[in-house]
Amino acid sequence: MSFQVYNSLTRKKQPFEPIDAGQVRMYNCGPTVYGRAHIGNLRSFLFADTLRRWLEHEGLEVKQVMNITDVGHITADADQGEDKLDAQARKEGRDPWKISEQHTEEFLADLAALDFLEASIYPRATAHIEEMLEMIDGLLEKGHAYRAGDNVYFDVSSFAEYGKLSGNKVEDLAAGARIDVLEEKRAPADFALWKSDPAHLMKWESHFGPHGFPGWHIECSAMARTHLGDRIDIHTGGEDNIFPHHECEIAQSEAFTGEPFANYWMHAKFLQVDGGKMSKSLGNVYTLSDVESRGFRPRDLRFTLLRGHYRQPLNFTWAIMADSARALAKLDDLVTRLKRIADGQEGAAEATAGEDLVRAAKQAFRAAMNDDLNTPPAIAQLFGLRDHAVQECLGSAAAALALEFLAGVQGALGILDMQEESLDQETQDIFNERIRARENKEWARSDKLRDELLERGIVVEDTGGRTVWRKR
Ligand code: AMP
Ligand code: ZN
């Protein structure tokens, strides 16, 4: 059973095969740290985390690089739009280095709260200026770039394959270009590698001049090359990164090295909120702290985002979040039940009963994940398993097998709570007291204690002559 991934470059699903057997070199376009990441950004990053987890689940070793864009992120048209970090610094009247430092820390804290695996490295663009200049010099030498005063542009006409990722044609780009295309550019589709502007807040001296800063695309080409080498296996981002960002990265990197840059390009679709685009004017650009201030756990968000396939548009609503919290409670209940069944406290009489059901669920889960990380049917298997547990179809050996499967699921998705569950002492005392009340047939008192436990989030069940508890 091989892992099939959808490759934006070939526009089809292909079996994943790393360049070096057993090892994966993966680059994820990370955040621009001028503000806090919103839940849409988090969707893209969670997709990268899931991909990493699944590759590891399948026995591969992954070197994962997720960059931090802390300078010169020039918006869509690549050389005339504003640098978001520079603009934010002016707006706040603050030092851009302080702003990027603050939001980098915040970003890493968000990832930790959401149980992301730590990447091998989170390189900062500002720490790779030398490597960017080295590539720019190389591109100039090879005739793929040209200078215009203190600025340097990539010459798109020098790279015949420009457009291979996005499907955009250079002619169409020229025709659709705005009238005020910079006169110093030879063609409208050419994009900036290095810009100069004395008014820019973050700037570096180089042989191009005293006040320079990098174009956005060269940052990722240089950071990928520094940490992963000239050829990498997987490059990811959100769907908006396909053009111009990734198209331009391919042009720069391949023109510079003369080799294919990344074998697999994978992109997450945008997250929508309340059925539409997230927007500041609608006040629905939510962050993890908005999620938490509504009483949800980071885990509820993680689960909500994983319930949709990364290549399908996903709609976020607070009602869906509430549903996710309820669904997770069921999965917690599954874990609790399986532990009890495995201990012989409940479940089918025959230990091996239901083993085939567990094996089928495990196989279906793996098949779904191997199908381009199809998380919705993979997650559905867990609820199927819970039905079997509730219906007492599973014996103790089957439950032990299921717990082993869930440990694997946890490694791949990070949504379960596999902790040994126990009650705090006070709650345990109330629970014990209720058992005694029931034994003594003090029904009113027993009901009162049951309500007390419920208030503490503990559901008590009297089944088959035994009394058990689970978290609500
Ligand atoms: P930025 O911080 O703007 O560079 O964006 C970081 C990442 O988030 C990029 O890979 C974007 O493609 C991605 N992204 C931005 N908005 C959304 C969204 N609504 N849904 C999913 N991904 C997004
Ligand atoms: Zn990038």
PDB file of N, CA and C and ligand atoms in Angstrom, residues 28-45 67 69 73 84 107 216 236-242 245-246 267-273 276-278 314, ligand 1:
ATOM      1  N   ASN A  28       8.250  23.860   4.224  1.00  0.00           N
ATOM      2  CA  ASN A  28       6.900  24.430   4.357  1.00  0.00           C
ATOM      3  C   ASN A  28       6.994  25.940   4.410  1.00  0.00           C
ATOM      4  N   CYS A  29       6.278  26.615   3.516  1.00  0.00           N
ATOM      5  CA  CYS A  29       6.245  28.069   3.602  1.00  0.00           C
ATOM      6  C   CYS A  29       5.558  28.448   4.908  1.00  0.00           C
ATOM      7  N   GLY A  30       6.255  29.200   5.708  1.00  0.00           N
ATOM      8  CA  GLY A  30       5.745  29.549   7.038  1.00  0.00           C
ATOM      9  C   GLY A  30       5.080  30.912   7.056  1.00  0.00           C
ATOM     10  N   PRO A  31       4.896  31.465   8.240  1.00  0.00           N
ATOM     11  CA  PRO A  31       4.122  32.701   8.373  1.00  0.00           C
ATOM     12  C   PRO A  31       4.949  33.958   8.088  1.00  0.00           C
ATOM     13  N   THR A  32       4.243  35.011   7.712  1.00  0.00           N
ATOM     14  CA  THR A  32       4.834  36.337   7.689  1.00  0.00           C
ATOM     15  C   THR A  32       4.493  36.933   9.047  1.00  0.00           C
ATOM     16  N   VAL A  33       5.523  37.243   9.819  1.00  0.00           N
ATOM     17  CA  VAL A  33       5.282  37.540  11.233  1.00  0.00           C
ATOM     18  C   VAL A  33       5.065  39.028  11.515  1.00  0.00           C
ATOM     19  N   TYR A  34       4.026  39.567  10.872  1.00  0.00           N
ATOM     20  CA  TYR A  34       3.678  40.964  11.148  1.00  0.00           C
ATOM     21  C   TYR A  34       2.422  41.030  12.003  1.00  0.00           C
ATOM     22  N   GLY A  35       1.832  39.872  12.256  1.00  0.00           N
ATOM     23  CA  GLY A  35       0.626  39.807  13.076  1.00  0.00           C
ATOM     24  C   GLY A  35       0.468  38.371  13.523  1.00  0.00           C
ATOM     25  N   ARG A  36      -0.566  38.116  14.299  1.00  0.00           N
ATOM     26  CA  ARG A  36      -0.764  36.752  14.768  1.00  0.00           C
ATOM     27  C   ARG A  36      -1.355  35.892  13.649  1.00  0.00           C
ATOM     28  N   ALA A  37      -0.944  34.635  13.592  1.00  0.00           N
ATOM     29  CA  ALA A  37      -1.484  33.717  12.581  1.00  0.00           C
ATOM     30  C   ALA A  37      -2.984  33.562  12.815  1.00  0.00           C
ATOM     31  N   HIS A  38      -3.770  33.532  11.734  1.00  0.00           N
ATOM     32  CA  HIS A  38      -5.207  33.277  11.893  1.00  0.00           C
ATOM     33  C   HIS A  38      -5.483  31.799  11.619  1.00  0.00           C
ATOM     34  N   ILE A  39      -6.726  31.396  11.855  1.00  0.00           N
ATOM     35  CA  ILE A  39      -7.021  29.963  11.764  1.00  0.00           C
ATOM     36  C   ILE A  39      -6.871  29.431  10.343  1.00  0.00           C
ATOM     37  N   GLY A  40      -6.937  30.317   9.336  1.00  0.00           N
ATOM     38  CA  GLY A  40      -6.679  29.895   7.959  1.00  0.00           C
ATOM     39  C   GLY A  40      -5.212  29.546   7.785  1.00  0.00           C
ATOM     40  N   ASN A  41      -4.330  30.416   8.261  1.00  0.00           N
ATOM     41  CA  ASN A  41      -2.894  30.117   8.233  1.00  0.00           C
ATOM     42  C   ASN A  41      -2.658  28.785   8.946  1.00  0.00           C
ATOM     43  N   LEU A  42      -3.310  28.645  10.102  1.00  0.00           N
ATOM     44  CA  LEU A  42      -3.086  27.440  10.896  1.00  0.00           C
ATOM     45  C   LEU A  42      -3.514  26.185  10.136  1.00  0.00           C
ATOM     46  N   ARG A  43      -4.543  26.332   9.298  1.00  0.00           N
ATOM     47  CA  ARG A  43      -4.952  25.185   8.486  1.00  0.00           C
ATOM     48  C   ARG A  43      -3.801  24.743   7.574  1.00  0.00           C
ATOM     49  N   SER A  44      -3.160  25.702   6.920  1.00  0.00           N
ATOM     50  CA  SER A  44      -2.050  25.362   6.026  1.00  0.00           C
ATOM     51  C   SER A  44      -0.912  24.685   6.780  1.00  0.00           C
ATOM     52  N   PHE A  45      -0.613  25.222   7.958  1.00  0.00           N
ATOM     53  CA  PHE A  45       0.499  24.658   8.731  1.00  0.00           C
ATOM     54  C   PHE A  45       0.142  23.290   9.308  1.00  0.00           C
ATOM     55  N   ASN A  67       9.854  28.002   7.369  1.00  0.00           N
ATOM     56  CA  ASN A  67      10.522  29.295   7.507  1.00  0.00           C
ATOM     57  C   ASN A  67       9.664  30.340   8.210  1.00  0.00           C
ATOM     58  N   THR A  69       8.978  34.253   7.701  1.00  0.00           N
ATOM     59  CA  THR A  69       9.195  35.405   6.829  1.00  0.00           C
ATOM     60  C   THR A  69       9.172  36.662   7.683  1.00  0.00           C
ATOM     61  N   HIS A  73       8.191  40.717   2.732  1.00  0.00           N
ATOM     62  CA  HIS A  73       7.115  39.987   2.081  1.00  0.00           C
ATOM     63  C   HIS A  73       6.324  40.991   1.263  1.00  0.00           C
ATOM     64  N   LYS A  84       4.566  43.839   4.179  1.00  0.00           N
ATOM     65  CA  LYS A  84       3.593  43.834   5.277  1.00  0.00           C
ATOM     66  C   LYS A  84       4.227  44.174   6.621  1.00  0.00           C
ATOM     67  N   PHE A 107       3.750  32.732  17.337  1.00  0.00           N
ATOM     68  CA  PHE A 107       3.497  31.679  16.362  1.00  0.00           C
ATOM     69  C   PHE A 107       3.956  30.327  16.905  1.00  0.00           C
ATOM     70  N   TRP A 216      10.477  38.657  -1.886  1.00  0.00           N
ATOM     71  CA  TRP A 216       9.895  37.594  -1.055  1.00  0.00           C
ATOM     72  C   TRP A 216      10.298  36.206  -1.542  1.00  0.00           C
ATOM     73  N   THR A 236       5.533  22.751   0.453  1.00  0.00           N
ATOM     74  CA  THR A 236       4.097  22.987   0.698  1.00  0.00           C
ATOM     75  C   THR A 236       3.781  24.468   0.918  1.00  0.00           C
ATOM     76  N   GLY A 237       2.506  24.767   0.894  1.00  0.00           N
ATOM     77  CA  GLY A 237       2.011  26.109   1.182  1.00  0.00           C
ATOM     78  C   GLY A 237       0.501  26.114   1.057  1.00  0.00           C
ATOM     79  N   GLY A 238      -0.081  27.289   1.171  1.00  0.00           N
ATOM     80  CA  GLY A 238      -1.514  27.426   0.933  1.00  0.00           C
ATOM     81  C   GLY A 238      -1.737  27.633  -0.566  1.00  0.00           C
ATOM     82  N   GLU A 239      -2.970  27.460  -1.015  1.00  0.00           N
ATOM     83  CA  GLU A 239      -3.238  27.508  -2.464  1.00  0.00           C
ATOM     84  C   GLU A 239      -2.839  28.850  -3.090  1.00  0.00           C
ATOM     85  N   ASP A 240      -2.890  29.920  -2.302  1.00  0.00           N
ATOM     86  CA  ASP A 240      -2.524  31.236  -2.853  1.00  0.00           C
ATOM     87  C   ASP A 240      -1.016  31.349  -3.115  1.00  0.00           C
ATOM     88  N   ASN A 241      -0.238  30.423  -2.564  1.00  0.00           N
ATOM     89  CA  ASN A 241       1.201  30.454  -2.780  1.00  0.00           C
ATOM     90  C   ASN A 241       1.616  29.951  -4.162  1.00  0.00           C
ATOM     91  N   ILE A 242       0.713  29.232  -4.841  1.00  0.00           N
ATOM     92  CA  ILE A 242       1.077  28.634  -6.136  1.00  0.00           C
ATOM     93  C   ILE A 242       1.604  29.707  -7.082  1.00  0.00           C
ATOM     94  N   HIS A 245       4.245  33.092  -5.774  1.00  0.00           N
ATOM     95  CA  HIS A 245       5.365  32.712  -4.913  1.00  0.00           C
ATOM     96  C   HIS A 245       6.096  31.436  -5.360  1.00  0.00           C
ATOM     97  N   HIS A 246       5.361  30.343  -5.465  1.00  0.00           N
ATOM     98  CA  HIS A 246       6.054  29.086  -5.781  1.00  0.00           C
ATOM     99  C   HIS A 246       6.524  29.015  -7.229  1.00  0.00           C
ATOM    100  N   HIS A 267      -0.453  21.770  -1.828  1.00  0.00           N
ATOM    101  CA  HIS A 267      -1.081  23.017  -1.383  1.00  0.00           C
ATOM    102  C   HIS A 267      -2.409  22.776  -0.677  1.00  0.00           C
ATOM    103  N   ALA A 268      -2.585  23.471   0.431  1.00  0.00           N
ATOM    104  CA  ALA A 268      -3.840  23.375   1.188  1.00  0.00           C
ATOM    105  C   ALA A 268      -4.811  24.435   0.679  1.00  0.00           C
ATOM    106  N   LYS A 269      -6.072  24.021   0.554  1.00  0.00           N
ATOM    107  CA  LYS A 269      -7.118  24.977   0.160  1.00  0.00           C
ATOM    108  C   LYS A 269      -7.421  25.927   1.314  1.00  0.00           C
ATOM    109  N   PHE A 270      -7.988  27.055   0.964  1.00  0.00           N
ATOM    110  CA  PHE A 270      -8.302  28.061   1.975  1.00  0.00           C
ATOM    111  C   PHE A 270      -9.409  27.624   2.916  1.00  0.00           C
ATOM    112  N   LEU A 271      -9.278  28.108   4.126  1.00  0.00           N
ATOM    113  CA  LEU A 271     -10.337  27.949   5.114  1.00  0.00           C
ATOM    114  C   LEU A 271     -11.299  29.115   4.928  1.00  0.00           C
ATOM    115  N   GLN A 272     -12.587  28.804   4.983  1.00  0.00           N
ATOM    116  CA  GLN A 272     -13.576  29.882   4.944  1.00  0.00           C
ATOM    117  C   GLN A 272     -14.213  30.006   6.329  1.00  0.00           C
ATOM    118  N   VAL A 273     -14.801  31.141   6.568  1.00  0.00           N
ATOM    119  CA  VAL A 273     -15.501  31.333   7.838  1.00  0.00           C
ATOM    120  C   VAL A 273     -16.938  31.755   7.529  1.00  0.00           C
ATOM    121  N   GLY A 276     -17.826  32.167   3.869  1.00  0.00           N
ATOM    122  CA  GLY A 276     -17.196  33.161   2.989  1.00  0.00           C
ATOM    123  C   GLY A 276     -15.752  33.391   3.364  1.00  0.00           C
ATOM    124  N   LYS A 277     -15.176  34.368   2.689  1.00  0.00           N
ATOM    125  CA  LYS A 277     -13.790  34.697   2.935  1.00  0.00           C
ATOM    126  C   LYS A 277     -13.654  35.345   4.319  1.00  0.00           C
ATOM    127  N   MET A 278     -12.563  35.012   4.993  1.00  0.00           N
ATOM    128  CA  MET A 278     -12.294  35.703   6.259  1.00  0.00           C
ATOM    129  C   MET A 278     -11.933  37.132   5.928  1.00  0.00           C
ATOM    130  N   LEU A 314     -12.822  24.334   3.315  1.00  0.00           N
ATOM    131  CA  LEU A 314     -13.400  23.953   4.602  1.00  0.00           C
ATOM    132  C   LEU A 314     -14.051  25.187   5.203  1.00  0.00           C
TER     133      LEU A 314
HETATM  134  P1  AMP B   1       1.256  34.509   5.326  1.00  0.00           P
HETATM  135  O1  AMP B   1       1.509  34.663   6.802  1.00  0.00           O
HETATM  136  O2  AMP B   1       0.343  35.537   4.771  1.00  0.00           O
HETATM  137  O3  AMP B   1       2.538  34.380   4.550  1.00  0.00           O
HETATM  138  O4  AMP B   1       0.485  33.131   5.166  1.00  0.00           O
HETATM  139  C1  AMP B   1       0.947  31.950   5.745  1.00  0.00           C
HETATM  140  C2  AMP B   1       0.330  30.744   5.088  1.00  0.00           C
HETATM  141  O5  AMP B   1      -1.077  30.697   5.322  1.00  0.00           O
HETATM  142  C3  AMP B   1       0.514  30.697   3.575  1.00  0.00           C
HETATM  143  O6  AMP B   1       0.950  29.398   3.224  1.00  0.00           O
HETATM  144  C4  AMP B   1      -0.874  30.972   3.036  1.00  0.00           C
HETATM  145  O7  AMP B   1      -1.066  30.318   1.809  1.00  0.00           O
HETATM  146  C5  AMP B   1      -1.754  30.400   4.112  1.00  0.00           C
HETATM  147  N1  AMP B   1      -3.102  30.991   4.179  1.00  0.00           N
HETATM  148  C6  AMP B   1      -3.452  32.283   4.205  1.00  0.00           C
HETATM  149  N2  AMP B   1      -4.790  32.432   4.320  1.00  0.00           N
HETATM  150  C7  AMP B   1      -5.314  31.190   4.403  1.00  0.00           C
HETATM  151  C8  AMP B   1      -6.648  30.636   4.543  1.00  0.00           C
HETATM  152  N3  AMP B   1      -7.738  31.406   4.636  1.00  0.00           N
HETATM  153  N4  AMP B   1      -6.783  29.286   4.576  1.00  0.00           N
HETATM  154  C9  AMP B   1      -5.697  28.479   4.493  1.00  0.00           C
HETATM  155  N5  AMP B   1      -4.442  28.925   4.356  1.00  0.00           N
HETATM  156  C10 AMP B   1      -4.231  30.259   4.317  1.00  0.00           C
END
